[in-house]
PDB file of C-alpha atoms in Angstrom:
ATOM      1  CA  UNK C 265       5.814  20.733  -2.737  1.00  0.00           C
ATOM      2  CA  UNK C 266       8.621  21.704  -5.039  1.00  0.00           C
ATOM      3  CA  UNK C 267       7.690  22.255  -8.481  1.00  0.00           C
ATOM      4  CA  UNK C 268       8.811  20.764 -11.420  1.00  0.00           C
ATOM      5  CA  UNK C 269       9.593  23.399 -13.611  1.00  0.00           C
ATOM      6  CA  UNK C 270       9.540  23.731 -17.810  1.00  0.00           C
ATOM      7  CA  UNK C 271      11.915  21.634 -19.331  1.00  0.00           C
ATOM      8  CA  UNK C 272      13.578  23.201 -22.381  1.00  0.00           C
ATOM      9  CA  UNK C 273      14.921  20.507 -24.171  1.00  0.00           C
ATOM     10  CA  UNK C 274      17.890  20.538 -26.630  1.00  0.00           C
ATOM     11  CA  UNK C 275      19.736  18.481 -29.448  1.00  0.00           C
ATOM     12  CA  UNK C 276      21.077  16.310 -27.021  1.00  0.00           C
ATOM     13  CA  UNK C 277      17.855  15.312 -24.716  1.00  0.00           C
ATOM     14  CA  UNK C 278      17.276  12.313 -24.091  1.00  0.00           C
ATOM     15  CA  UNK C 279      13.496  11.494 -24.333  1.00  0.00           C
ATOM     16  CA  UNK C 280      12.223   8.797 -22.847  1.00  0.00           C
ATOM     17  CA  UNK C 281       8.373   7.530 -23.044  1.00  0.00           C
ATOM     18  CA  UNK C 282       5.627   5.728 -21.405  1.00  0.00           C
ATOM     19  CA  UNK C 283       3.335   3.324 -23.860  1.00  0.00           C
ATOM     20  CA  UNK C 284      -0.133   2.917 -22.484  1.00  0.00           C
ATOM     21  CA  UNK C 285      -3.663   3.454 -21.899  1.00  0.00           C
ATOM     22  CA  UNK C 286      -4.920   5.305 -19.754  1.00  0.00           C
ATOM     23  CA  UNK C 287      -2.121   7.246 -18.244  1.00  0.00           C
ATOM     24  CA  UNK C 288      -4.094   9.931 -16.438  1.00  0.00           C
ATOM     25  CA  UNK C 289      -3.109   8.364 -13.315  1.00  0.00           C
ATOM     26  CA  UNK C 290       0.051   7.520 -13.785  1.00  0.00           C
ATOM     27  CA  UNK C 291       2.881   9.031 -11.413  1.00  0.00           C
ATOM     28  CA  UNK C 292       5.682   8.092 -13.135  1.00  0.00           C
ATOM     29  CA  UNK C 293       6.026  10.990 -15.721  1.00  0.00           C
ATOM     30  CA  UNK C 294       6.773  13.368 -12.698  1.00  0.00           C
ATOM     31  CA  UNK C 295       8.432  10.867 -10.502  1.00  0.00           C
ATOM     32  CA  UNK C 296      11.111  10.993 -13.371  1.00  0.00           C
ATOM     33  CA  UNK C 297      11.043  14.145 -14.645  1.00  0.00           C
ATOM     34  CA  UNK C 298      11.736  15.615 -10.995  1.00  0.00           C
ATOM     35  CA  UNK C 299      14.947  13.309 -10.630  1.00  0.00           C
ATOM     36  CA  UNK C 300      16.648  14.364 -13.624  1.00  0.00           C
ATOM     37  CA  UNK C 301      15.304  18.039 -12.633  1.00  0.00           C
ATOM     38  CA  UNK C 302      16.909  17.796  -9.415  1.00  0.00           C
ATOM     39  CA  UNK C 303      20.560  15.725 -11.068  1.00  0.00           C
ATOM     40  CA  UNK C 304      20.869  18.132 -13.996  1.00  0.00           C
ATOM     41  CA  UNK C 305      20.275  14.767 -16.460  1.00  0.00           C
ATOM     42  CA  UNK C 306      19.738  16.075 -19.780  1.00  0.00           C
ATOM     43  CA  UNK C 307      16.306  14.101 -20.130  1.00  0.00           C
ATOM     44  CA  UNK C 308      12.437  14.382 -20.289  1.00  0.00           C
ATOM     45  CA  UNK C 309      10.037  11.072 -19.600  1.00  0.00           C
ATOM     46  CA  UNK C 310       6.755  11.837 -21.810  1.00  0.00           C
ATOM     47  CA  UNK C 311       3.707   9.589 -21.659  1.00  0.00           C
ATOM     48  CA  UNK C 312       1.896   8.448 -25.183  1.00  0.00           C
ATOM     49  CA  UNK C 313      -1.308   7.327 -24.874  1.00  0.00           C
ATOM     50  CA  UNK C 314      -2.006   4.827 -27.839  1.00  0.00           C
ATOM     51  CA  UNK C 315      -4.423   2.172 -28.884  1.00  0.00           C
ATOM     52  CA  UNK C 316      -3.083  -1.816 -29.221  1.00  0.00           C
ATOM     53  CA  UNK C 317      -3.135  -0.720 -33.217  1.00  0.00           C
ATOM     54  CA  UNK C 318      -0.840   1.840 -32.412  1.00  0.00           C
ATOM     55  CA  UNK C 319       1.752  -0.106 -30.679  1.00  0.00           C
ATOM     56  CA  UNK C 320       3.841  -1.940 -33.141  1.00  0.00           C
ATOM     57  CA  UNK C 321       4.178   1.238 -35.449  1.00  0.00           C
ATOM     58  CA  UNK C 322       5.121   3.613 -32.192  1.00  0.00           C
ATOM     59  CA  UNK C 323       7.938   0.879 -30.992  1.00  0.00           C
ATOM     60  CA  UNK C 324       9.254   0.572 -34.037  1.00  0.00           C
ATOM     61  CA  UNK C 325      10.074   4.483 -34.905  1.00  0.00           C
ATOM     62  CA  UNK C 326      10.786   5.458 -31.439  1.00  0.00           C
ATOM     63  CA  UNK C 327      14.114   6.219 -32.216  1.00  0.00           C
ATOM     64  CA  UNK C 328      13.339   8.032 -35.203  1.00  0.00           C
ATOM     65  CA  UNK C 329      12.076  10.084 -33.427  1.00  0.00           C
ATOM     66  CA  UNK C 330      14.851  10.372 -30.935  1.00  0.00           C
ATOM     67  CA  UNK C 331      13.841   8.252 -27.975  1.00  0.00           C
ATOM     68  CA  UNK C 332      16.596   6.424 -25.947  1.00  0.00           C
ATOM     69  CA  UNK C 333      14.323   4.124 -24.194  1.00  0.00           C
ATOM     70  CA  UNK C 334      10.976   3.512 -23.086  1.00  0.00           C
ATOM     71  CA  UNK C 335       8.595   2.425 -20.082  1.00  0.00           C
ATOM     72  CA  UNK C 336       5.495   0.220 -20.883  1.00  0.00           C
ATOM     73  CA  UNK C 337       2.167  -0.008 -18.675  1.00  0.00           C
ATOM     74  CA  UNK C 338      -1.076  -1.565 -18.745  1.00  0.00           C
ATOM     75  CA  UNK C 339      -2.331  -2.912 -21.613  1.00  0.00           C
ATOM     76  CA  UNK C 340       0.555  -3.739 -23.335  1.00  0.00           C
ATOM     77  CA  UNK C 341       3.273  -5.541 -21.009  1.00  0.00           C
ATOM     78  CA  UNK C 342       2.236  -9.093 -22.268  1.00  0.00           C
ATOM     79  CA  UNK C 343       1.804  -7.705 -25.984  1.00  0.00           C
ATOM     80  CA  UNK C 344       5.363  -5.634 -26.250  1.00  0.00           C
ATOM     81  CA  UNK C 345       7.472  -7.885 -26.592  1.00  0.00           C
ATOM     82  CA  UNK C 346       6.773  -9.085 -30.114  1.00  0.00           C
ATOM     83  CA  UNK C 347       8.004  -5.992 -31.393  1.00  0.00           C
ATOM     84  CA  UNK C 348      11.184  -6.022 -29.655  1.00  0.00           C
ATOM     85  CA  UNK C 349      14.601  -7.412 -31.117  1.00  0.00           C
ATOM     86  CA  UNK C 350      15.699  -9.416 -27.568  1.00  0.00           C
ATOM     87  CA  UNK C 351      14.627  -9.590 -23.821  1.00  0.00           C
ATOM     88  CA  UNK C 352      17.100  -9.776 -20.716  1.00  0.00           C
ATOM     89  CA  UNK C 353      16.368 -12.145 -18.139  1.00  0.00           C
ATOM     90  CA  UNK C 354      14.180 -10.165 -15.885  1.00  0.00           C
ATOM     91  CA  UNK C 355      11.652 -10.421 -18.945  1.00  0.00           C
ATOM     92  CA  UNK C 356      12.857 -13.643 -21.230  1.00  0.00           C
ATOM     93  CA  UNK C 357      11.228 -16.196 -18.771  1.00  0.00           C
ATOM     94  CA  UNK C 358       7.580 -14.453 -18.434  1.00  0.00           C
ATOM     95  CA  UNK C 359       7.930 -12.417 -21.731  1.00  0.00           C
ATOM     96  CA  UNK C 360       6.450  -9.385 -20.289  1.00  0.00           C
ATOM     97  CA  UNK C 361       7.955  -6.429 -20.503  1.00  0.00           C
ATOM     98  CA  UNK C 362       8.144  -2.933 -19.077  1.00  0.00           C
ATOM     99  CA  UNK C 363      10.969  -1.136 -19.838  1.00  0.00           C
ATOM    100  CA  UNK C 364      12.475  -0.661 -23.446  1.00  0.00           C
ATOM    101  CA  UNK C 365      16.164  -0.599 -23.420  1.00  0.00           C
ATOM    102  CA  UNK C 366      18.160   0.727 -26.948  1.00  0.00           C
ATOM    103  CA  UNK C 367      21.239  -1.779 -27.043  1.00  0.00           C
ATOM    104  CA  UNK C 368      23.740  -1.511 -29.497  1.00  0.00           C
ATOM    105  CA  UNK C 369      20.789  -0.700 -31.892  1.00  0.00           C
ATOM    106  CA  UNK C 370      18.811  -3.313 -30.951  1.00  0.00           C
ATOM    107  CA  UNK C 371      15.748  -2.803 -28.578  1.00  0.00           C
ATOM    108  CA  UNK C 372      15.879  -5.388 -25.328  1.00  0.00           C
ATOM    109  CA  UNK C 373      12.839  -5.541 -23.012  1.00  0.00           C
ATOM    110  CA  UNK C 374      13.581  -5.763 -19.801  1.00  0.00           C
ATOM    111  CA  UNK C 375      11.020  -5.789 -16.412  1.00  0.00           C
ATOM    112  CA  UNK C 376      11.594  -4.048 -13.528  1.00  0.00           C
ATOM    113  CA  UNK C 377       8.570  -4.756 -11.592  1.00  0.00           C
ATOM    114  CA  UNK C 378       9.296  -8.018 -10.251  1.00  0.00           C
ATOM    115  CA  UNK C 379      13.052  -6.398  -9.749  1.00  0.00           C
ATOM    116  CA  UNK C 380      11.448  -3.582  -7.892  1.00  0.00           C
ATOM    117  CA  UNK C 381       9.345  -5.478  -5.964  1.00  0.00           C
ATOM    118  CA  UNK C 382      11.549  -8.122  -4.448  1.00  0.00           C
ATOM    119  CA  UNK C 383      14.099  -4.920  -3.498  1.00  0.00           C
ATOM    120  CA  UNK C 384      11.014  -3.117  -1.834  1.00  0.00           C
ATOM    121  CA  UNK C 385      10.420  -6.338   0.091  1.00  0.00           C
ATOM    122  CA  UNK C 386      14.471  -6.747   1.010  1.00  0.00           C
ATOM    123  CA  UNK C 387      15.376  -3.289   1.762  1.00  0.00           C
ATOM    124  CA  UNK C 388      11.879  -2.001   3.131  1.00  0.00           C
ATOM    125  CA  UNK C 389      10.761  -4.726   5.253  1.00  0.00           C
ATOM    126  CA  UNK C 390      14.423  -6.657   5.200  1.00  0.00           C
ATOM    127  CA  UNK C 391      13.225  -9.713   4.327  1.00  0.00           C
ATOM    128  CA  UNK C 392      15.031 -12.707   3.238  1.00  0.00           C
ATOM    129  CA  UNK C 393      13.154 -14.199   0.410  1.00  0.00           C
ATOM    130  CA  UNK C 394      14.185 -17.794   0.611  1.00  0.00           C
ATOM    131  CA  UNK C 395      13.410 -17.958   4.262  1.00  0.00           C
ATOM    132  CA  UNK C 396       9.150 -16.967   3.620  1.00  0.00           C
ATOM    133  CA  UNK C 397       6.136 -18.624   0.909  1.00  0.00           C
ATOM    134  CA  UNK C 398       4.288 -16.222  -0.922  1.00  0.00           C
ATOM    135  CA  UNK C 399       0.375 -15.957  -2.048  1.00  0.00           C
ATOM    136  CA  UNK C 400      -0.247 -13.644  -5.124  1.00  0.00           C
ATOM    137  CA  UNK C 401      -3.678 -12.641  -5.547  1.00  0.00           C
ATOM    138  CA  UNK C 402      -3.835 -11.495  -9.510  1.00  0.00           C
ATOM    139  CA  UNK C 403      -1.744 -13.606 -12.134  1.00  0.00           C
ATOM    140  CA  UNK C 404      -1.734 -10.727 -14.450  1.00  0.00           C
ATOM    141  CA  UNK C 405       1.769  -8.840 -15.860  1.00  0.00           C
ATOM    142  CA  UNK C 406       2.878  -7.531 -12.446  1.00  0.00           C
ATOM    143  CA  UNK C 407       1.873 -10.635 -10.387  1.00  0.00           C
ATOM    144  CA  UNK C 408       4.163 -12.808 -13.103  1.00  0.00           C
ATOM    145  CA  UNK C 409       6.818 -11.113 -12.829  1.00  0.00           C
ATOM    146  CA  UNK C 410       6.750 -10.727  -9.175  1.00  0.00           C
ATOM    147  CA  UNK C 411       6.464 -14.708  -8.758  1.00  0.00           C
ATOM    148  CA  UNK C 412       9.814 -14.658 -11.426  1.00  0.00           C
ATOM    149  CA  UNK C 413      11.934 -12.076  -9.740  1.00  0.00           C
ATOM    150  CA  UNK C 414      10.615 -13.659  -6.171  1.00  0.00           C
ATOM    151  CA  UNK C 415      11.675 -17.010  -7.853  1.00  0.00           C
ATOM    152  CA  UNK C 416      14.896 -15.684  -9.478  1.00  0.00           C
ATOM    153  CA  UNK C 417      15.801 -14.626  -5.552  1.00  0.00           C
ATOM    154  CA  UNK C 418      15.306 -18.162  -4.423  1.00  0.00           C
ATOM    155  CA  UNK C 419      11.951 -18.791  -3.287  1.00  0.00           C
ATOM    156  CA  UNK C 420      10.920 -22.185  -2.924  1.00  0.00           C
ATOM    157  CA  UNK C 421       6.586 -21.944  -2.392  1.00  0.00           C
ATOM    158  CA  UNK C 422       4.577 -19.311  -4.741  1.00  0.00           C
ATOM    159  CA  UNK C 423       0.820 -19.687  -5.374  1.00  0.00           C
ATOM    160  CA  UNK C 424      -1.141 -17.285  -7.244  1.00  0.00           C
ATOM    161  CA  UNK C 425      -4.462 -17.105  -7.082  1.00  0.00           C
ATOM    162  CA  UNK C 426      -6.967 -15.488 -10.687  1.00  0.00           C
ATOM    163  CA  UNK C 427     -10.151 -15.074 -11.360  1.00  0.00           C
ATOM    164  CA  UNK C 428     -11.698 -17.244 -13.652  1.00  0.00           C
ATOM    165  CA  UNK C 429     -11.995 -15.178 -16.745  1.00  0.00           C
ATOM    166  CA  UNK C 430      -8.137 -14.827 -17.015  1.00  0.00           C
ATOM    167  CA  UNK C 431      -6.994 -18.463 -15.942  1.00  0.00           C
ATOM    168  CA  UNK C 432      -6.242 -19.404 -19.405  1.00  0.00           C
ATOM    169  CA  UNK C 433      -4.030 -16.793 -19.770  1.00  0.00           C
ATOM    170  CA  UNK C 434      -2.524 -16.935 -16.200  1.00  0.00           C
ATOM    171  CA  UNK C 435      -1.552 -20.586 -16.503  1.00  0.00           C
ATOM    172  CA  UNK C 436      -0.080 -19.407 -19.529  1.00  0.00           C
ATOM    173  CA  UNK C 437       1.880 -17.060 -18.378  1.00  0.00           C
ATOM    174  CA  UNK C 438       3.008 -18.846 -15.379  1.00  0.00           C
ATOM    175  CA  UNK C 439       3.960 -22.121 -17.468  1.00  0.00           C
ATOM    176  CA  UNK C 440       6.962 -20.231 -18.678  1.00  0.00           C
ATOM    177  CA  UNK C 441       7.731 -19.340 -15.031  1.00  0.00           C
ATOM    178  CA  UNK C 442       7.517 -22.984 -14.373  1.00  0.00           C
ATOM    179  CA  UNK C 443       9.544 -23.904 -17.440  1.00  0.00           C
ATOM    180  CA  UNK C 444      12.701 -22.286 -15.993  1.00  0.00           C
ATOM    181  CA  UNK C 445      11.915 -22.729 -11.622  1.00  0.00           C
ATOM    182  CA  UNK C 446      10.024 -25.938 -12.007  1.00  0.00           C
ATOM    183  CA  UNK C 447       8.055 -26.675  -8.502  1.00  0.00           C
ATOM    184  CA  UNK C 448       8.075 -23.454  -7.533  1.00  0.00           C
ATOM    185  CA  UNK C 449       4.881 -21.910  -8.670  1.00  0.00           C
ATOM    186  CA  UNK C 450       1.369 -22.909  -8.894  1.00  0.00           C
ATOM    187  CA  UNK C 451      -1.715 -21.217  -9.423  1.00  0.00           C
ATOM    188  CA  UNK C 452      -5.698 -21.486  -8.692  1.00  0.00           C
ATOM    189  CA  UNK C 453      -8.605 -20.213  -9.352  1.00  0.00           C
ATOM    190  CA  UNK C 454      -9.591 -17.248  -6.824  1.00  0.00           C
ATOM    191  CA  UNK C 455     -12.430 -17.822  -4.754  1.00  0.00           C
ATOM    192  CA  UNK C 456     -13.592 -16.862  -1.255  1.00  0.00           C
ATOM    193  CA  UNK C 457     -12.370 -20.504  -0.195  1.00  0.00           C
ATOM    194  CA  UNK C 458      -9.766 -20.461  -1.959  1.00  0.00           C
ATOM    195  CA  UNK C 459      -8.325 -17.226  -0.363  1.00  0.00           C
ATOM    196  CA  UNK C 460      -9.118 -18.462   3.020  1.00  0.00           C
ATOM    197  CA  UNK C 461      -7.159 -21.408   2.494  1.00  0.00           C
ATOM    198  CA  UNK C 462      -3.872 -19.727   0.995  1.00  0.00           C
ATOM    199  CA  UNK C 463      -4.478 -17.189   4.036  1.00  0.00           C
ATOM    200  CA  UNK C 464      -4.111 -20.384   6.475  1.00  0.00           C
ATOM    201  CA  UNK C 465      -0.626 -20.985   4.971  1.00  0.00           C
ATOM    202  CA  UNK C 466       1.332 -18.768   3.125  1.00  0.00           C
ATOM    203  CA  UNK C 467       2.485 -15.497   5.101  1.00  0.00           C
ATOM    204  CA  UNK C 468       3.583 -12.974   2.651  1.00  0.00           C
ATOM    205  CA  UNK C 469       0.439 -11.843   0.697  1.00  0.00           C
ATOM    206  CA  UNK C 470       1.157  -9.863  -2.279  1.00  0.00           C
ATOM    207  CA  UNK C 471      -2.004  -7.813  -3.375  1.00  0.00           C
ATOM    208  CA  UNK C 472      -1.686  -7.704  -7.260  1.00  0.00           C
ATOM    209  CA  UNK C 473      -5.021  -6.634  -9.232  1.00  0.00           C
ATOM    210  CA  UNK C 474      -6.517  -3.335  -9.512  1.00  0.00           C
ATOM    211  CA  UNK C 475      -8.968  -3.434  -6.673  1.00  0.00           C
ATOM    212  CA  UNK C 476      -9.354  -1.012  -4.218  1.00  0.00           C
ATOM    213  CA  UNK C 477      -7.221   1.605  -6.768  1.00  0.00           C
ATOM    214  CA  UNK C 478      -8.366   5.256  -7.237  1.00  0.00           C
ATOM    215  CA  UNK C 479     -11.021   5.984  -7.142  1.00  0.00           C
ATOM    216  CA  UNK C 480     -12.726   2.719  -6.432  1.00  0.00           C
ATOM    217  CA  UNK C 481     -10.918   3.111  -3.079  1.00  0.00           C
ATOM    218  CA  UNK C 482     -13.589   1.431  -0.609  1.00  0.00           C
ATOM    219  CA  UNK C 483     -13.035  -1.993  -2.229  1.00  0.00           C
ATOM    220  CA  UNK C 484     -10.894  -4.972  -0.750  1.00  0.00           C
ATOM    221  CA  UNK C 485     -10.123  -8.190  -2.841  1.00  0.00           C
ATOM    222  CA  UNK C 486     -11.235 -10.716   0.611  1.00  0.00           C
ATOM    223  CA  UNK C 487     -12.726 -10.616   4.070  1.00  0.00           C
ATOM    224  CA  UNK C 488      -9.927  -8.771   5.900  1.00  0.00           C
ATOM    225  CA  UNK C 489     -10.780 -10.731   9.390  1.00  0.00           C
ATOM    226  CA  UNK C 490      -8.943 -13.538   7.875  1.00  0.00           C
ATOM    227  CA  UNK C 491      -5.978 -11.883   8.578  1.00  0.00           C
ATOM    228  CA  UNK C 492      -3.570 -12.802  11.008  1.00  0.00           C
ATOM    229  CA  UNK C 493      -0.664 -10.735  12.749  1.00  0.00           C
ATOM    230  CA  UNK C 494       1.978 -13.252  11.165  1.00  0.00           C
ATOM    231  CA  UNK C 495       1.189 -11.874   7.561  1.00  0.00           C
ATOM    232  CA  UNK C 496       3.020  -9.459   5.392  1.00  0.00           C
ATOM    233  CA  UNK C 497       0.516  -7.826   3.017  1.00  0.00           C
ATOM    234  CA  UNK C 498       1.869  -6.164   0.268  1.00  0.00           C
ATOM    235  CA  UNK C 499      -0.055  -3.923  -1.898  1.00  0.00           C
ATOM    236  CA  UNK C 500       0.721  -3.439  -5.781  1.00  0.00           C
ATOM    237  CA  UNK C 501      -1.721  -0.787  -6.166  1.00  0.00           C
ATOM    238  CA  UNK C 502      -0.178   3.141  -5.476  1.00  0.00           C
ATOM    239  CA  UNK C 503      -3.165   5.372  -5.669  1.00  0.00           C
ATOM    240  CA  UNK C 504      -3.615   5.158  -3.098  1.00  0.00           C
ATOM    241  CA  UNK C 505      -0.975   5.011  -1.327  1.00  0.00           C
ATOM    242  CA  UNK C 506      -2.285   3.184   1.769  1.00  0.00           C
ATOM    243  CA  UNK C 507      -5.083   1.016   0.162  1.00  0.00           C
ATOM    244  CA  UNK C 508      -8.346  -0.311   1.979  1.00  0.00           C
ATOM    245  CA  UNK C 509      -6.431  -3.689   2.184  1.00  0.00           C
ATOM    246  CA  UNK C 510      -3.387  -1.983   3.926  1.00  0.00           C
ATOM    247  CA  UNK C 511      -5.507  -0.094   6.486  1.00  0.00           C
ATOM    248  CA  UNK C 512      -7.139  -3.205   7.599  1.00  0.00           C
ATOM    249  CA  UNK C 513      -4.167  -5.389   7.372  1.00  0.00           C
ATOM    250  CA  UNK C 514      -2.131  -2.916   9.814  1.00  0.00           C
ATOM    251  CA  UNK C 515      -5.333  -2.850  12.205  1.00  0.00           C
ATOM    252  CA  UNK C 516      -4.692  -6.538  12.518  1.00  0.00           C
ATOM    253  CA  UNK C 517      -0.994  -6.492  13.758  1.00  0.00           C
ATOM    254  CA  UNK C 518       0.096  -7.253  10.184  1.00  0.00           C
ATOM    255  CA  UNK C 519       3.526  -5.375   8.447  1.00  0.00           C
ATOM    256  CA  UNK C 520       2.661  -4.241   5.167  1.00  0.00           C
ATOM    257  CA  UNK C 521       4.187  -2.602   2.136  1.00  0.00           C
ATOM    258  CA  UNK C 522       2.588   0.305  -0.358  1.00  0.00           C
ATOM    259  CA  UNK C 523       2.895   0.167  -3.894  1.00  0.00           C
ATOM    260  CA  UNK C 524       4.341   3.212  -3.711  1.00  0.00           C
ATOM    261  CA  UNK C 525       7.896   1.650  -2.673  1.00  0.00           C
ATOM    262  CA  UNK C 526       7.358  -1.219  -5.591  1.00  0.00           C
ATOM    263  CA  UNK C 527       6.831   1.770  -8.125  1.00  0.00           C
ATOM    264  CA  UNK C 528      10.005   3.817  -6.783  1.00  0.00           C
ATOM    265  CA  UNK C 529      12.425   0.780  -6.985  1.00  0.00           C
ATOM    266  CA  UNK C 530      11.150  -0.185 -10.884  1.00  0.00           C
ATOM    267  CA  UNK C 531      11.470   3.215 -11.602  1.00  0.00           C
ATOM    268  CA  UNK C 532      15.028   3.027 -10.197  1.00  0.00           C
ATOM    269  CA  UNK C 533      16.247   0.585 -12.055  1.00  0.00           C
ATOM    270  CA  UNK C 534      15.069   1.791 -14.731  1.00  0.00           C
ATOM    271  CA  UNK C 535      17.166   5.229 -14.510  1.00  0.00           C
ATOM    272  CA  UNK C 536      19.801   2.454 -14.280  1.00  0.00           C
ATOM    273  CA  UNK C 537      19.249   0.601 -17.158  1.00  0.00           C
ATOM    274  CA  UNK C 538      18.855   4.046 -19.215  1.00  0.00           C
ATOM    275  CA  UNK C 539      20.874   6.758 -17.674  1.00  0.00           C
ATOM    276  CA  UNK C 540      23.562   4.535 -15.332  1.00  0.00           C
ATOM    277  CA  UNK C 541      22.522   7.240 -12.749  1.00  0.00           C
ATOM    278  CA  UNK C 542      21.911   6.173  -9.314  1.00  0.00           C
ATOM    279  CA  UNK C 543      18.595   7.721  -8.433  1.00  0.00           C
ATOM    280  CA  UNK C 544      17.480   9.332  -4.995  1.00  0.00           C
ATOM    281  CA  UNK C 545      15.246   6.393  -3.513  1.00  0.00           C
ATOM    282  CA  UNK C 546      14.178   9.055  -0.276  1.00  0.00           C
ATOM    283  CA  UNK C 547      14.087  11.975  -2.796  1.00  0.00           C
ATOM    284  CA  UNK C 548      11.743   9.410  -5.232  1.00  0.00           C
ATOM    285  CA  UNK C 549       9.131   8.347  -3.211  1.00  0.00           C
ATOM    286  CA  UNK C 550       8.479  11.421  -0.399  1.00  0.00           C
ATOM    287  CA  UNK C 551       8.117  13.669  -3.444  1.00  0.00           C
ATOM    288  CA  UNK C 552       5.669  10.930  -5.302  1.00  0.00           C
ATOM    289  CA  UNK C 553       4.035  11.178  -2.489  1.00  0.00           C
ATOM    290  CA  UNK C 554       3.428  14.949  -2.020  1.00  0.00           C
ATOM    291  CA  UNK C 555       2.422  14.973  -5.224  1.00  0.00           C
ATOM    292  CA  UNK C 556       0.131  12.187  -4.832  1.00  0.00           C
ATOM    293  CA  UNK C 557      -1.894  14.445  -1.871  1.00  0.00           C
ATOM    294  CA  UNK C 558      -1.530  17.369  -3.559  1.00  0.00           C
ATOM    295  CA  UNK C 559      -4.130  15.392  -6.541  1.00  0.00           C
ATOM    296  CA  UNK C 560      -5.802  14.205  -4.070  1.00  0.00           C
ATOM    297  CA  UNK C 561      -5.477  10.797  -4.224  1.00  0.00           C
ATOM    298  CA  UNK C 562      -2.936   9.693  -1.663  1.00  0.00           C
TER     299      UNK C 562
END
């Protein structure tokens, strides 16, 4: 695997962080780090751990202390953007947030999860996304922004499916979706009947909770024999990069989709929205995942 090497940074670097807790597994410090390595972009991605306490003090002196932008991760997507001074479109309808953008001195949260979902979906798996329906399993920050972008793109059928501790704040959450694509979304509490029955009509299944991640990597959300070659399965979760859920989906005839592509094309855009580079998408994800095997954990 190529190595990254030492960055010396200068006056003019452009530093660029990640806010959340814990990052230890995160790829996205290197993923970004070895594109502007390999473009010559004057710029170094750092992660900062922090508590929820530390949040609103970090985002508000991040340019003090020179950042031009930053990503945001689990916990704090749904908290962020209180501390922000606007949010685009891709984050103004759900109100969760994970990419910092400096504009004109103002900070504008943007998301680029749902964004680089639906383009993993169109330009991995080339399909069109008015023409399918679409079960979420996980009404968390990524699965609400992944019914809005899929929404924003013209879908007409999205259920979600939560567990009951978090429906409160999932119908939350997807009220605002609602608000802006009424009749589009609706959402249920997850059970094993209520899987089976989504399974028996919608046909792309989006896999959006932490289950079966690193290093709980034996566990799968539902029954897998429910199944059925006509499905897409997509899989939020990168680490690793073929979950349990994937293996068993592709043993059934089904197409499916890694996290890993999701995570490439949000990390794309957001090179975009900070740099205006246009980033290697090959380059992105085969050396994610060499580094991913050479942890272990691909």
């Amino acid at each position: 695997m190529e190595d990254v090497k030492m960055f010396n940074t200068t006056v003019k670097t452009k530093f660029f962080g990640l806010l959340g807790s814990p990052l230890g597994q995160s790829a996205a410090p290197f993923m970004h780090n070895s594109v502007y390595q390999k473009l010559g972009v004057d710029a170094l991605y750092v992660p900062l751990e922090l508590t929820m306490d530390q949040l609103e003090p970090v985002v508000a002196n991040l340019e003090n202390f020179h950042y031009a932008g930053s990503g945001v991760t689990m916990p704090f997507k749904t908290q962020v953007h209180k501390y922000l001074d606007g949010l685009a479109d891709s984050a103004r309808f759900t109100e969760v947030v994970n990419t910092i953008v400096f504009e004109d001195g103002k900070k504008i949260g943007h998301n680029t999860d749902g964004t680089g979902f639906v383009l993993s979906l169109q330009k991995q798996l080339g399909l069109v996304i008015p023409d399918h329906n679409y079960l979420i399993l996980g009404a968390g920050g990524a699965g609400t922004a992944i019914a809005c972008a899929l929404a924003m793109e013209g879908a007409k059928d999205i259920k979600s499916l939560c567990i009951a501790k978090d429906y409160f704040c999932a119908e939350t959450l997807f009220e605002r979706v609602d608000r802006h694509f009424p009749f589009v979304c609706t959402i249920g509490e997850m059970t094993e009947k209520s899987i089976a029955a989504a399974l028996e009509k919608y046909d792309v299944i989006i896999h959006a909770t932490k289950v079966g991640m690193y290093p709980n990597v034996d566990e799968i959300l539902f029954d897998p024999e429910l199944l059925q070659p006509r499905h897409i399965v997509a899989d939020v979760v990168y680490v690793p990069v073929e979950t349990k859920l994937l293996r068993e989906a592709a043993a059934r005839g089904c197409r499916t989709l890694s996290g890993l592509w999701m995570n490439t094309y949000q990390a794309a855009e957001q090179m975009r929205l900070w740099l205006g580079i246009e980033p290697p998408l090959e380059y992105m994800y085969n050396h994610s995942l060499e580094y991913l095997r050479a942890q272990g954990k691909a």
